[in-house]
Amino acid sequence: MRAAVQHRYGPPSVLELSEVRRPLPGRGDVLVQVGAASVHPGDYFVMTGEPYMVRLAFGLRRPRHGIPGRDLAGVVAAVGKDITALRPGDKVFGWSTAGTLAEYACVPADNLVSVPANLSVVDAAAVPTSALAALQALREIANVRPGQTVLVTGASGGVGSFAVQIAKAFGAEVTGVCSTRNVDLVRSLGADHVVDYTRTDFTRTEKRYDVILDNVEVQPLAAVRRALTPTGTLIPNSGRGGRWIGPLGRIVKARVLSGFTRQQLKPFLSVEKRQDLLTLADLLTTGQVTPVIDRTYPLGEAADALRYVGAGHTRGKVVITV
Ligand SMILES: NC(=O)C1=CN([C@@H]2O[C@H](COP(=O)(O)OP(=O)(O)OC[C@H]3O[C@@H](n4cnc5c(N)ncnc54)[C@H](OP(=O)(O)O)[C@@H]3O)[C@@H](O)[C@H]2O)C=CC1
């Protein structure tokens, strides 16, 4: 089969389209014929191997998994011996540890759910990592309730475009922060208010928020804290903060030097859960959430897709069609 393969960490040019052996499903696995696979900043970090902390999980000297990619949607091609809930021909979407930038990927059955009937394979592939992060940040970490004020930075990006819609579905009053070119997009996602960051710094206005999901983290954490209500929660979610240990140092510094309480500062790492993907499938089916697709690239241009994602100016999701 064809796959985008990387033998070392580095810039997008390390990705090469190669012929590799098709994987075989283990007892609890499903072999998916990949229709589409989305990519996001996390894939970019794993490809470059920076911050270096990612190498603890993905291989110290070179990537343990030669084929990158986590999110996918496609058709079941074969199932392992223990799998009864899925059959060849079923349309599924979900996530894998790696290996989705390929014609076929082997994925544990628990990581997959059926594609809602109203969704294309490209739309479905756009969902898992970014929408799960948005859902978990807003529901599990911030416990957003109806009537609360929620501010989302990077509202036009992969996570932000889902977060705006999910916060609205939870009944919050939502403010999206984006640049001039994306104001209409963010409003169309349901944001009650839009702050154009090229004109206004949300940390310098009078408005206070119960929850801030900061997907960009360009302002100092202490400045963002001023935009919180006294019982508000800030969720820093950019993954930025230094070449070596990523966001960790920044968070420790904020806790120690800026006097954030546990309630006020809640960094998190999303953990993919099937139940949450089913929740998202419901929100997608009822039209409360619709993926925003920025661009699609063919598999042979996966390097260009990662290059574009790495630049940090996507509008919604970038999807690779296979
Ligand atoms: N915690 C977790 O488990 C997860 C964390 N993440 C992290 O979430 C972060 C966001 O991911 P994702 O949404 O996919 O990123 P994107 O690259 O898709 O989003 C970038 C968006 O942010 C906008 N933007 C850039 N600068 C600003 C600014 N100063 N203020 C407001 N918006 C701005 C850009 O718009 P414009 O071009 O107009 O500036 C663009 O639309 C990433 O750092 C990623 O690592 C992602 C998934 C899971």
Short mmCIF file of C-alpha atoms and ligand atoms in Angstrom, two decimals:
data_model
loop_
_atom_site.label_atom_id
_atom_site.label_comp_id
_atom_site.label_asym_id
_atom_site.label_seq_id
_atom_site.Cartn_x
_atom_site.Cartn_y
_atom_site.Cartn_z
CA MET A 1 0.00 0.00 0.00
CA ARG A 2 1.05 3.65 -0.30
CA ALA A 3 1.81 5.66 2.82
CA ALA A 4 3.49 8.88 3.91
CA VAL A 5 6.59 7.65 5.74
CA GLN A 6 9.18 9.42 7.90
CA HIS A 7 12.46 7.78 8.96
CA ARG A 8 13.70 10.70 11.07
CA TYR A 9 12.39 13.77 12.88
CA GLY A 10 12.56 16.99 10.94
CA PRO A 11 10.72 19.48 8.73
CA PRO A 12 7.85 18.35 6.44
CA SER A 13 10.37 17.33 3.75
CA VAL A 14 11.17 14.22 5.87
CA LEU A 15 7.81 12.79 4.73
CA GLU A 16 8.06 10.58 1.65
CA LEU A 17 5.33 8.75 -0.22
CA SER A 18 6.46 5.10 -0.14
CA GLU A 19 5.22 1.56 -0.80
CA VAL A 20 4.96 -0.35 2.48
CA ARG A 21 3.40 -3.60 3.62
CA ARG A 22 -0.30 -3.45 4.47
CA PRO A 23 -0.82 -4.00 8.23
CA LEU A 24 -2.66 -7.09 9.51
CA PRO A 25 -5.38 -6.63 12.13
CA GLY A 26 -4.81 -8.25 15.54
CA ARG A 27 -7.68 -9.98 17.36
CA GLY A 28 -9.21 -6.70 18.66
CA ASP A 29 -8.31 -4.56 15.65
CA VAL A 30 -10.05 -3.28 12.57
CA LEU A 31 -8.31 -2.78 9.24
CA VAL A 32 -9.69 0.46 7.81
CA GLN A 33 -9.37 1.43 4.16
CA VAL A 34 -8.62 5.09 4.81
CA GLY A 35 -10.80 7.54 2.90
CA ALA A 36 -9.48 10.65 4.61
CA ALA A 37 -7.17 11.57 7.51
CA SER A 38 -6.93 14.98 9.14
CA VAL A 39 -3.75 16.58 10.47
CA HIS A 40 -3.31 19.11 13.29
CA PRO A 41 -0.52 20.91 15.18
CA GLY A 42 0.11 17.82 17.34
CA ASP A 43 1.03 15.86 14.18
CA TYR A 44 3.43 18.66 13.34
CA PHE A 45 5.10 18.39 16.79
CA VAL A 46 5.44 14.62 16.39
CA MET A 47 6.91 14.99 12.88
CA THR A 48 9.55 17.51 14.00
CA GLY A 49 10.19 15.81 17.35
CA GLU A 50 9.87 19.17 19.13
CA PRO A 51 9.30 20.03 21.87
CA TYR A 52 11.71 17.22 22.75
CA MET A 53 9.27 15.90 25.34
CA VAL A 54 7.21 14.34 22.53
CA ARG A 55 10.12 11.97 21.87
CA LEU A 56 9.49 10.26 25.20
CA ALA A 57 6.24 8.99 23.74
CA PHE A 58 7.13 8.67 20.06
CA GLY A 59 10.77 7.49 20.02
CA LEU A 60 13.92 9.09 21.40
CA ARG A 61 16.20 9.12 18.33
CA ARG A 62 13.78 8.48 15.51
CA PRO A 63 10.00 8.11 15.27
CA ARG A 64 8.90 4.68 16.49
CA HIS A 65 5.96 4.71 14.07
CA GLY A 66 7.19 5.38 10.55
CA ILE A 67 3.75 6.45 9.34
CA PRO A 68 2.33 9.55 11.07
CA GLY A 69 -1.33 10.57 11.42
CA ARG A 70 -3.92 10.01 14.17
CA ASP A 71 -7.39 10.86 12.87
CA LEU A 72 -9.12 8.90 10.14
CA ALA A 73 -12.39 8.03 8.45
CA GLY A 74 -12.97 5.25 5.97
CA VAL A 75 -14.46 1.84 5.31
CA VAL A 76 -13.84 -1.34 7.29
CA ALA A 77 -11.78 -3.68 5.10
CA ALA A 78 -11.31 -6.54 7.59
CA VAL A 79 -11.81 -7.24 11.29
CA GLY A 80 -9.87 -9.20 13.91
CA LYS A 81 -11.17 -12.50 15.33
CA ASP A 82 -12.73 -10.89 18.43
CA ILE A 83 -14.68 -8.18 16.62
CA THR A 84 -18.41 -8.69 16.13
CA ALA A 85 -19.75 -5.12 16.27
CA LEU A 86 -18.19 -4.02 12.96
CA ARG A 87 -18.20 -5.67 9.56
CA PRO A 88 -16.37 -5.11 6.27
CA GLY A 89 -18.07 -2.29 4.40
CA ASP A 90 -19.08 -0.29 7.53
CA LYS A 91 -18.20 3.42 7.40
CA VAL A 92 -16.24 4.43 10.49
CA PHE A 93 -14.25 7.31 11.94
CA GLY A 94 -11.94 7.56 14.92
CA TRP A 95 -8.34 7.82 16.02
CA SER A 96 -5.16 5.79 16.14
CA THR A 97 -1.79 6.21 17.87
CA ALA A 98 -0.21 6.68 14.45
CA GLY A 99 -0.32 5.35 10.91
CA THR A 100 -3.38 7.00 9.36
CA LEU A 101 -1.55 8.77 6.50
CA ALA A 102 -1.79 5.58 4.47
CA GLU A 103 -4.17 3.64 2.26
CA TYR A 104 -4.90 1.23 5.15
CA ALA A 105 -4.58 1.57 8.92
CA CYS A 106 -5.04 -0.94 11.74
CA VAL A 107 -7.00 0.56 14.61
CA PRO A 108 -8.35 -0.93 17.87
CA ALA A 109 -12.12 -1.39 17.42
CA ASP A 110 -12.76 0.68 20.57
CA ASN A 111 -11.33 3.76 18.80
CA LEU A 112 -13.94 3.70 16.05
CA VAL A 113 -17.60 4.66 15.73
CA SER A 114 -20.00 4.77 12.78
CA VAL A 115 -19.92 7.84 10.56
CA PRO A 116 -23.18 9.84 10.99
CA ALA A 117 -25.28 9.57 7.81
CA ASN A 118 -25.16 13.34 7.20
CA LEU A 119 -21.35 13.46 7.20
CA SER A 120 -18.90 13.00 4.32
CA VAL A 121 -15.73 11.01 4.89
CA VAL A 122 -13.72 14.26 4.78
CA ASP A 123 -15.95 15.90 7.42
CA ALA A 124 -15.76 12.79 9.64
CA ALA A 125 -11.96 12.63 9.43
CA ALA A 126 -11.79 16.26 10.58
CA VAL A 127 -13.49 15.50 13.88
CA PRO A 128 -11.65 13.21 16.33
CA THR A 129 -8.62 14.89 17.95
CA SER A 130 -9.68 18.54 17.67
CA ALA A 131 -13.34 18.09 18.58
CA LEU A 132 -12.51 15.70 21.43
CA ALA A 133 -10.07 18.27 22.82
CA ALA A 134 -12.72 21.00 22.59
CA LEU A 135 -15.39 18.79 24.18
CA GLN A 136 -13.19 17.62 27.04
CA ALA A 137 -11.81 21.09 27.77
CA LEU A 138 -15.28 22.62 27.97
CA ARG A 139 -17.19 19.78 29.61
CA GLU A 140 -14.72 17.90 31.83
CA ILE A 141 -12.14 20.54 32.66
CA ALA A 142 -14.28 23.71 32.79
CA ASN A 143 -17.69 22.14 33.41
CA VAL A 144 -19.39 24.79 31.23
CA ARG A 145 -23.00 25.47 32.24
CA PRO A 146 -25.81 27.36 30.47
CA GLY A 147 -25.50 31.14 30.79
CA GLN A 148 -21.77 31.14 31.55
CA THR A 149 -19.48 33.38 29.55
CA VAL A 150 -16.89 31.46 27.51
CA LEU A 151 -14.07 33.01 25.49
CA VAL A 152 -12.27 30.93 22.86
CA THR A 153 -9.02 32.16 21.29
CA GLY A 154 -7.98 30.73 17.94
CA ALA A 155 -11.73 30.47 17.33
CA SER A 156 -11.13 30.02 13.60
CA GLY A 157 -8.70 27.12 14.07
CA GLY A 158 -9.19 23.37 14.29
CA VAL A 159 -9.96 23.18 18.03
CA GLY A 160 -11.49 26.66 18.26
CA SER A 161 -14.05 26.15 15.48
CA PHE A 162 -15.37 23.08 17.31
CA ALA A 163 -15.13 24.78 20.73
CA VAL A 164 -17.31 27.73 19.69
CA GLN A 165 -20.05 25.38 18.46
CA ILE A 166 -19.84 23.02 21.45
CA ALA A 167 -19.92 25.89 23.98
CA LYS A 168 -23.04 27.21 22.21
CA ALA A 169 -24.60 23.74 22.33
CA PHE A 170 -23.98 23.81 26.13
CA GLY A 171 -25.94 27.08 26.36
CA ALA A 172 -22.99 29.40 27.03
CA GLU A 173 -22.60 32.99 25.89
CA VAL A 174 -19.63 32.62 23.57
CA THR A 175 -16.96 35.10 22.50
CA GLY A 176 -14.60 34.04 19.71
CA VAL A 177 -11.20 35.69 19.16
CA CYS A 178 -9.88 35.67 15.59
CA SER A 179 -8.39 37.91 12.90
CA THR A 180 -10.35 40.22 10.57
CA ARG A 181 -10.54 37.70 7.73
CA ASN A 182 -12.23 35.14 10.00
CA VAL A 183 -14.79 37.32 11.79
CA ASP A 184 -17.68 36.21 9.54
CA LEU A 185 -16.69 32.55 9.84
CA VAL A 186 -16.61 32.67 13.66
CA ARG A 187 -19.93 34.49 13.76
CA SER A 188 -21.43 31.85 11.44
CA LEU A 189 -20.34 29.17 13.95
CA GLY A 190 -22.69 30.76 16.48
CA ALA A 191 -20.40 33.06 18.49
CA ASP A 192 -22.43 35.76 20.27
CA HIS A 193 -19.48 38.15 20.20
CA VAL A 194 -16.35 38.24 18.08
CA VAL A 195 -13.12 40.00 19.08
CA ASP A 196 -10.80 40.82 16.18
CA TYR A 197 -7.36 40.39 17.72
CA THR A 198 -5.74 42.65 15.12
CA ARG A 199 -7.76 45.55 16.57
CA THR A 200 -8.61 44.66 20.18
CA ASP A 201 -6.72 42.88 22.94
CA PHE A 202 -9.38 40.98 24.90
CA THR A 203 -7.25 41.13 28.07
CA ARG A 204 -7.50 44.93 28.03
CA THR A 205 -11.29 45.24 27.88
CA GLU A 206 -13.70 45.45 30.81
CA LYS A 207 -15.39 42.15 29.96
CA ARG A 208 -14.75 39.15 32.28
CA TYR A 209 -15.22 35.48 31.42
CA ASP A 210 -16.12 32.39 33.41
CA VAL A 211 -14.07 30.19 31.09
CA ILE A 212 -11.22 31.03 28.71
CA LEU A 213 -10.04 28.30 26.35
CA ASP A 214 -6.75 29.73 25.09
CA ASN A 215 -5.71 27.80 21.99
CA VAL A 216 -3.12 30.36 20.98
CA GLU A 217 -1.43 31.68 24.15
CA VAL A 218 0.16 34.81 22.79
CA GLN A 219 -0.66 36.99 25.79
CA PRO A 220 1.15 36.39 29.10
CA LEU A 221 -0.88 34.13 31.39
CA ALA A 222 -1.01 36.88 34.03
CA ALA A 223 -2.72 39.21 31.50
CA VAL A 224 -5.25 36.56 30.53
CA ARG A 225 -5.98 36.02 34.21
CA ARG A 226 -7.27 39.59 34.46
CA ALA A 227 -9.98 38.71 31.94
CA LEU A 228 -11.33 35.95 34.22
CA THR A 229 -14.16 36.34 36.70
CA PRO A 230 -12.98 35.71 40.32
CA THR A 231 -14.11 32.07 40.06
CA GLY A 232 -13.22 31.72 36.39
CA THR A 233 -11.09 29.02 34.75
CA LEU A 234 -8.31 29.43 32.19
CA ILE A 235 -7.43 26.42 30.07
CA PRO A 236 -4.13 27.01 28.25
CA ASN A 237 -4.14 24.74 25.22
CA SER A 238 -1.57 25.86 22.68
CA GLY A 239 1.11 23.26 23.35
CA ARG A 240 3.60 26.13 23.13
CA GLY A 241 6.20 27.14 25.65
CA GLY A 242 9.70 26.07 24.70
CA ARG A 243 11.71 23.64 22.68
CA TRP A 244 12.57 21.28 25.51
CA ILE A 245 9.58 20.68 27.73
CA GLY A 246 6.85 22.50 25.87
CA PRO A 247 4.10 24.11 27.92
CA LEU A 248 5.08 22.56 31.26
CA GLY A 249 7.64 25.22 32.28
CA ARG A 250 5.20 27.98 31.42
CA ILE A 251 2.48 26.49 33.59
CA VAL A 252 4.79 25.91 36.57
CA LYS A 253 6.02 29.51 36.27
CA ALA A 254 2.46 30.82 36.12
CA ARG A 255 1.44 28.86 39.21
CA VAL A 256 4.48 29.91 41.21
CA LEU A 257 5.09 33.47 40.02
CA SER A 258 1.65 34.72 38.99
CA GLY A 259 -0.31 33.24 41.88
CA PHE A 260 -2.84 31.26 39.85
CA THR A 261 -4.95 28.94 41.94
CA ARG A 262 -5.75 25.37 40.92
CA GLN A 263 -9.27 26.47 40.00
CA GLN A 264 -8.03 29.33 37.83
CA LEU A 265 -5.45 27.48 35.72
CA LYS A 266 -6.21 24.06 34.34
CA PRO A 267 -3.84 22.77 31.66
CA PHE A 268 -4.96 19.52 30.13
CA LEU A 269 -4.15 16.87 27.61
CA SER A 270 -7.16 15.34 25.95
CA VAL A 271 -7.58 11.60 26.25
CA GLU A 272 -9.51 10.07 23.39
CA LYS A 273 -12.55 8.18 24.66
CA ARG A 274 -15.08 6.29 22.58
CA GLN A 275 -17.96 7.59 24.69
CA ASP A 276 -16.92 11.17 23.88
CA LEU A 277 -16.72 10.38 20.18
CA LEU A 278 -20.29 9.03 20.41
CA THR A 279 -21.34 12.31 22.09
CA LEU A 280 -19.76 14.19 19.20
CA ALA A 281 -21.50 11.91 16.69
CA ASP A 282 -24.83 12.97 18.26
CA LEU A 283 -23.93 16.67 18.06
CA LEU A 284 -22.92 16.18 14.42
CA THR A 285 -26.09 14.25 13.57
CA THR A 286 -28.33 16.95 15.05
CA GLY A 287 -26.36 19.66 13.24
CA GLN A 288 -25.30 21.39 16.47
CA VAL A 289 -21.71 20.90 15.35
CA THR A 290 -20.44 21.04 11.76
CA PRO A 291 -16.77 20.58 10.85
CA VAL A 292 -15.11 23.49 9.06
CA ILE A 293 -12.83 22.24 6.30
CA ASP A 294 -10.08 24.61 5.28
CA ARG A 295 -8.21 22.59 2.65
CA THR A 296 -7.81 19.05 1.43
CA TYR A 297 -4.56 17.57 0.08
CA PRO A 298 -3.98 14.24 -1.69
CA LEU A 299 -1.84 11.70 0.22
CA GLY A 300 1.15 12.44 -2.01
CA GLU A 301 1.12 16.04 -0.74
CA ALA A 302 1.03 15.21 2.98
CA ALA A 303 4.24 17.24 3.49
CA ASP A 304 2.52 20.36 2.11
CA ALA A 305 -0.45 19.74 4.42
CA LEU A 306 1.83 19.54 7.49
CA ARG A 307 3.75 22.61 6.32
CA TYR A 308 0.48 24.54 6.12
CA VAL A 309 -0.68 23.33 9.55
CA GLY A 310 2.70 24.21 11.07
CA ALA A 311 2.34 27.82 9.92
CA GLY A 312 -0.58 28.18 12.39
CA HIS A 313 -3.12 29.99 10.21
CA THR A 314 -5.61 27.30 9.28
CA ARG A 315 -9.34 28.06 9.09
CA GLY A 316 -10.85 24.93 10.59
CA LYS A 317 -9.34 21.60 9.60
CA VAL A 318 -6.83 20.34 7.05
CA VAL A 319 -7.69 16.92 5.64
CA ILE A 320 -5.68 14.49 3.53
CA THR A 321 -7.72 12.46 1.08
CA VAL A 322 -6.51 8.97 0.33
N1 LIG B 1 -4.86 19.60 24.79
C1 LIG B 1 -4.93 18.72 23.78
O1 LIG B 1 -5.07 17.52 24.00
C2 LIG B 1 -4.88 19.24 22.37
C3 LIG B 1 -4.25 20.44 22.14
N2 LIG B 1 -4.22 20.94 20.90
C4 LIG B 1 -3.53 22.23 20.74
O2 LIG B 1 -4.49 23.22 20.49
C5 LIG B 1 -3.88 24.27 19.77
C6 LIG B 1 -4.82 24.76 18.71
O3 LIG B 1 -4.93 23.75 17.74
P1 LIG B 1 -5.66 24.06 16.40
O4 LIG B 1 -6.93 24.78 16.66
O5 LIG B 1 -5.72 22.80 15.65
O6 LIG B 1 -4.63 25.09 15.74
P2 LIG B 1 -4.79 25.80 14.38
O7 LIG B 1 -3.41 25.94 13.86
O8 LIG B 1 -5.84 25.13 13.59
O9 LIG B 1 -5.37 27.23 14.82
C7 LIG B 1 -4.75 28.35 14.61
C8 LIG B 1 -5.84 29.43 14.50
O10 LIG B 1 -5.54 30.39 15.47
C9 LIG B 1 -5.73 31.66 14.88
N3 LIG B 1 -4.86 32.62 15.54
C10 LIG B 1 -3.54 32.83 15.35
N4 LIG B 1 -3.11 33.81 16.18
C11 LIG B 1 -4.18 34.19 16.91
C12 LIG B 1 -4.39 35.15 17.96
N5 LIG B 1 -3.40 35.92 18.41
N6 LIG B 1 -5.62 35.25 18.50
C13 LIG B 1 -6.64 34.47 18.07
N7 LIG B 1 -6.52 33.57 17.07
C14 LIG B 1 -5.30 33.43 16.51
C15 LIG B 1 -5.41 31.48 13.43
O11 LIG B 1 -6.12 32.44 12.69
P3 LIG B 1 -5.38 33.61 11.84
O12 LIG B 1 -4.63 32.92 10.76
O13 LIG B 1 -6.49 34.44 11.32
O14 LIG B 1 -4.49 34.32 12.77
C16 LIG B 1 -5.89 30.07 13.15
O15 LIG B 1 -7.21 30.05 12.67
C17 LIG B 1 -2.57 23.72 19.21
O16 LIG B 1 -1.47 24.36 19.79
C18 LIG B 1 -2.59 22.26 19.57
O17 LIG B 1 -1.31 21.79 19.90
C19 LIG B 1 -4.82 20.32 19.86
C20 LIG B 1 -5.47 19.12 20.02
C21 LIG B 1 -5.48 18.44 21.29
#
